[in-house]
C-alpha cells in the first residue's frame, strides 16, 4: 500500500535540542515506528490518528515538527497542509514530504516547492534529516 506523509519542521532549533513532534497518521504501525525512532533520538512525539485530530492538537500546542500521512480518510495530508498554509502559513515553509510514489511526490514538490523523502523511509536518511533540522 502506498501512502504519503509530510513533515513540518521548526527551522530555528539549536543542535541537540529535544523537539516536540506531532505524528498524524491513521496507520498505527507507521506512527508506532516513527514514535519509537523519535524517542530513541531524544525527541517527544505525540500521535494523532487523523488530520482533523492533528489540526486540533496544533491549535493548542506548539510543535517543532509534524509528520503527517498524506493518504488518510476524511482529511488527507494535502488537505491538512492546505489548511495549515491558509491558517498557519509560517508552517508551510517548514514542510518536507515523504512518499512511496515518486510520481505523486514530484507533483507535491511542483505544487508546494517543498522537498520530500521517498518511502520506505530509510532509518539513516530519516535520522540525518532530523539532525539537519535540529541543528538549523
PDB file of C-alpha atoms in Angstrom:
ATOM      1  CA  UNK A   1       0.000   0.000   0.000  1.00  0.00           C
ATOM      2  CA  UNK A   2       1.349   3.392  -0.964  1.00  0.00           C
ATOM      3  CA  UNK A   3       0.936   6.288   1.412  1.00  0.00           C
ATOM      4  CA  UNK A   4       2.376   9.757   1.813  1.00  0.00           C
ATOM      5  CA  UNK A   5       3.252  11.858   4.707  1.00  0.00           C
ATOM      6  CA  UNK A   6       4.784  15.230   5.195  1.00  0.00           C
ATOM      7  CA  UNK A   7       6.953  16.738   7.799  1.00  0.00           C
ATOM      8  CA  UNK A   8       6.679  20.231   9.171  1.00  0.00           C
ATOM      9  CA  UNK A   9       9.800  21.389  10.935  1.00  0.00           C
ATOM     10  CA  UNK A  10      10.734  24.266  13.225  1.00  0.00           C
ATOM     11  CA  UNK A  11      13.733  25.816  11.477  1.00  0.00           C
ATOM     12  CA  UNK A  12      15.053  27.746  14.495  1.00  0.00           C
ATOM     13  CA  UNK A  13      16.299  24.812  16.581  1.00  0.00           C
ATOM     14  CA  UNK A  14      19.727  24.538  18.139  1.00  0.00           C
ATOM     15  CA  UNK A  15      21.872  21.392  17.819  1.00  0.00           C
ATOM     16  CA  UNK A  16      20.771  18.625  20.157  1.00  0.00           C
ATOM     17  CA  UNK A  17      17.509  20.281  21.097  1.00  0.00           C
ATOM     18  CA  UNK A  18      14.739  17.935  22.082  1.00  0.00           C
ATOM     19  CA  UNK A  19      11.822  18.543  19.714  1.00  0.00           C
ATOM     20  CA  UNK A  20       8.084  18.254  20.287  1.00  0.00           C
ATOM     21  CA  UNK A  21       6.901  16.249  17.287  1.00  0.00           C
ATOM     22  CA  UNK A  22       3.341  15.541  16.204  1.00  0.00           C
ATOM     23  CA  UNK A  23       2.759  12.410  14.124  1.00  0.00           C
ATOM     24  CA  UNK A  24      -0.522  12.476  12.190  1.00  0.00           C
ATOM     25  CA  UNK A  25      -1.188   9.037  10.723  1.00  0.00           C
ATOM     26  CA  UNK A  26      -4.152   6.680  10.608  1.00  0.00           C
ATOM     27  CA  UNK A  27      -1.844   3.648  10.346  1.00  0.00           C
ATOM     28  CA  UNK A  28      -0.787   2.605  13.840  1.00  0.00           C
ATOM     29  CA  UNK A  29       2.201   0.590  12.617  1.00  0.00           C
ATOM     30  CA  UNK A  30       3.665   3.711  10.963  1.00  0.00           C
ATOM     31  CA  UNK A  31       3.042   6.033  13.911  1.00  0.00           C
ATOM     32  CA  UNK A  32       4.455   3.419  16.328  1.00  0.00           C
ATOM     33  CA  UNK A  33       7.638   3.081  14.231  1.00  0.00           C
ATOM     34  CA  UNK A  34       8.131   6.841  13.929  1.00  0.00           C
ATOM     35  CA  UNK A  35       7.426   7.359  17.644  1.00  0.00           C
ATOM     36  CA  UNK A  36       9.999   4.740  18.595  1.00  0.00           C
ATOM     37  CA  UNK A  37      12.698   6.229  16.361  1.00  0.00           C
ATOM     38  CA  UNK A  38      11.969   9.764  17.564  1.00  0.00           C
ATOM     39  CA  UNK A  39      12.104   8.760  21.249  1.00  0.00           C
ATOM     40  CA  UNK A  40      15.433   6.989  20.649  1.00  0.00           C
ATOM     41  CA  UNK A  41      16.722  10.221  19.084  1.00  0.00           C
ATOM     42  CA  UNK A  42      15.714  12.159  22.210  1.00  0.00           C
ATOM     43  CA  UNK A  43      12.529  13.800  20.936  1.00  0.00           C
ATOM     44  CA  UNK A  44       8.984  13.945  22.357  1.00  0.00           C
ATOM     45  CA  UNK A  45       6.496  12.524  19.836  1.00  0.00           C
ATOM     46  CA  UNK A  46       2.699  12.689  20.164  1.00  0.00           C
ATOM     47  CA  UNK A  47       0.271  10.866  17.866  1.00  0.00           C
ATOM     48  CA  UNK A  48      -2.979  11.942  16.212  1.00  0.00           C
ATOM     49  CA  UNK A  49      -4.935   9.314  14.289  1.00  0.00           C
ATOM     50  CA  UNK A  50      -6.444  11.735  11.762  1.00  0.00           C
ATOM     51  CA  UNK A  51      -5.872  15.072  10.058  1.00  0.00           C
ATOM     52  CA  UNK A  52      -8.752  16.599  11.993  1.00  0.00           C
ATOM     53  CA  UNK A  53      -7.354  15.474  15.343  1.00  0.00           C
ATOM     54  CA  UNK A  54      -3.861  16.606  14.333  1.00  0.00           C
ATOM     55  CA  UNK A  55      -5.059  20.073  13.371  1.00  0.00           C
ATOM     56  CA  UNK A  56      -6.882  20.431  16.706  1.00  0.00           C
ATOM     57  CA  UNK A  57      -3.691  19.453  18.536  1.00  0.00           C
ATOM     58  CA  UNK A  58      -1.755  22.068  16.533  1.00  0.00           C
ATOM     59  CA  UNK A  59      -4.139  24.759  17.770  1.00  0.00           C
ATOM     60  CA  UNK A  60      -3.391  24.011  21.423  1.00  0.00           C
ATOM     61  CA  UNK A  61       0.332  23.285  21.456  1.00  0.00           C
ATOM     62  CA  UNK A  62       3.378  24.398  19.514  1.00  0.00           C
ATOM     63  CA  UNK A  63       5.241  21.586  17.769  1.00  0.00           C
ATOM     64  CA  UNK A  64       8.727  21.738  16.336  1.00  0.00           C
ATOM     65  CA  UNK A  65       7.929  19.111  13.721  1.00  0.00           C
ATOM     66  CA  UNK A  66       4.838  17.436  12.314  1.00  0.00           C
ATOM     67  CA  UNK A  67       4.952  14.184  10.382  1.00  0.00           C
ATOM     68  CA  UNK A  68       1.702  13.541   8.533  1.00  0.00           C
ATOM     69  CA  UNK A  69       0.448  10.701   6.356  1.00  0.00           C
ATOM     70  CA  UNK A  70      -0.979  12.197   3.178  1.00  0.00           C
ATOM     71  CA  UNK A  71      -3.458   9.432   2.370  1.00  0.00           C
ATOM     72  CA  UNK A  72      -5.931   9.440   5.245  1.00  0.00           C
ATOM     73  CA  UNK A  73      -9.718   9.243   5.312  1.00  0.00           C
ATOM     74  CA  UNK A  74     -11.813  12.379   5.880  1.00  0.00           C
ATOM     75  CA  UNK A  75      -8.938  14.904   5.769  1.00  0.00           C
ATOM     76  CA  UNK A  76      -5.969  13.937   3.630  1.00  0.00           C
ATOM     77  CA  UNK A  77      -2.477  15.143   4.422  1.00  0.00           C
ATOM     78  CA  UNK A  78      -2.641  17.510   1.445  1.00  0.00           C
ATOM     79  CA  UNK A  79      -5.896  18.977   2.798  1.00  0.00           C
ATOM     80  CA  UNK A  80      -4.178  19.242   6.192  1.00  0.00           C
ATOM     81  CA  UNK A  81      -1.263  21.063   4.522  1.00  0.00           C
ATOM     82  CA  UNK A  82      -3.612  23.392   2.626  1.00  0.00           C
ATOM     83  CA  UNK A  83      -5.409  24.234   5.875  1.00  0.00           C
ATOM     84  CA  UNK A  84      -2.103  24.989   7.584  1.00  0.00           C
ATOM     85  CA  UNK A  85      -0.928  27.019   4.601  1.00  0.00           C
ATOM     86  CA  UNK A  86      -4.103  29.112   4.823  1.00  0.00           C
ATOM     87  CA  UNK A  87      -4.460  29.426   8.603  1.00  0.00           C
ATOM     88  CA  UNK A  88      -0.887  28.981   9.886  1.00  0.00           C
ATOM     89  CA  UNK A  89       1.309  29.928   6.904  1.00  0.00           C
ATOM     90  CA  UNK A  90       4.545  30.029   8.926  1.00  0.00           C
ATOM     91  CA  UNK A  91       4.383  26.210   8.995  1.00  0.00           C
ATOM     92  CA  UNK A  92       4.037  25.818   5.224  1.00  0.00           C
ATOM     93  CA  UNK A  93       7.678  26.706   4.524  1.00  0.00           C
ATOM     94  CA  UNK A  94       8.725  24.001   7.000  1.00  0.00           C
ATOM     95  CA  UNK A  95       7.122  21.077   5.158  1.00  0.00           C
ATOM     96  CA  UNK A  96       9.061  18.115   3.860  1.00  0.00           C
ATOM     97  CA  UNK A  97       7.006  15.470   2.082  1.00  0.00           C
ATOM     98  CA  UNK A  98       7.626  11.754   2.155  1.00  0.00           C
ATOM     99  CA  UNK A  99       6.099   9.420  -0.401  1.00  0.00           C
ATOM    100  CA  UNK A 100       6.207   5.844  -1.572  1.00  0.00           C
ATOM    101  CA  UNK A 101       5.116   7.002  -5.014  1.00  0.00           C
ATOM    102  CA  UNK A 102       7.758   9.084  -6.741  1.00  0.00           C
ATOM    103  CA  UNK A 103       5.293  10.474  -9.301  1.00  0.00           C
ATOM    104  CA  UNK A 104       2.999  11.800  -6.605  1.00  0.00           C
ATOM    105  CA  UNK A 105       5.969  13.135  -4.667  1.00  0.00           C
ATOM    106  CA  UNK A 106       7.060  15.057  -7.760  1.00  0.00           C
ATOM    107  CA  UNK A 107       3.554  16.509  -8.080  1.00  0.00           C
ATOM    108  CA  UNK A 108       3.598  17.607  -4.425  1.00  0.00           C
ATOM    109  CA  UNK A 109       7.024  19.185  -4.986  1.00  0.00           C
ATOM    110  CA  UNK A 110       5.713  21.055  -8.034  1.00  0.00           C
ATOM    111  CA  UNK A 111       2.660  22.237  -6.086  1.00  0.00           C
ATOM    112  CA  UNK A 112       4.466  23.319  -2.908  1.00  0.00           C
ATOM    113  CA  UNK A 113       8.138  23.719  -3.788  1.00  0.00           C
ATOM    114  CA  UNK A 114       8.965  21.621  -0.746  1.00  0.00           C
ATOM    115  CA  UNK A 115      11.403  18.675  -0.778  1.00  0.00           C
ATOM    116  CA  UNK A 116      10.420  15.111   0.033  1.00  0.00           C
ATOM    117  CA  UNK A 117      11.789  11.794   1.243  1.00  0.00           C
ATOM    118  CA  UNK A 118      10.985   8.578  -0.584  1.00  0.00           C
ATOM    119  CA  UNK A 119       9.337   5.663   1.191  1.00  0.00           C
ATOM    120  CA  UNK A 120      10.035   3.265   2.547  1.00  0.00           C
ATOM    121  CA  UNK A 121      11.887   5.667   4.769  1.00  0.00           C
ATOM    122  CA  UNK A 122      15.428   4.558   5.377  1.00  0.00           C
ATOM    123  CA  UNK A 123      16.333   4.893   9.036  1.00  0.00           C
ATOM    124  CA  UNK A 124      19.702   6.564   8.402  1.00  0.00           C
ATOM    125  CA  UNK A 125      18.162   9.050   5.947  1.00  0.00           C
ATOM    126  CA  UNK A 126      15.422   9.908   8.458  1.00  0.00           C
ATOM    127  CA  UNK A 127      17.963  10.373  11.280  1.00  0.00           C
ATOM    128  CA  UNK A 128      20.061  12.589   9.012  1.00  0.00           C
ATOM    129  CA  UNK A 129      17.005  14.738   8.281  1.00  0.00           C
ATOM    130  CA  UNK A 130      16.226  15.037  11.990  1.00  0.00           C
ATOM    131  CA  UNK A 131      19.809  16.051  12.657  1.00  0.00           C
ATOM    132  CA  UNK A 132      19.843  18.647   9.880  1.00  0.00           C
ATOM    133  CA  UNK A 133      16.663  20.296  11.096  1.00  0.00           C
ATOM    134  CA  UNK A 134      17.507  20.182  14.774  1.00  0.00           C
ATOM    135  CA  UNK A 135      20.787  21.968  14.040  1.00  0.00           C
ATOM    136  CA  UNK A 136      19.372  24.512  11.542  1.00  0.00           C
TER     137      UNK A 136
END
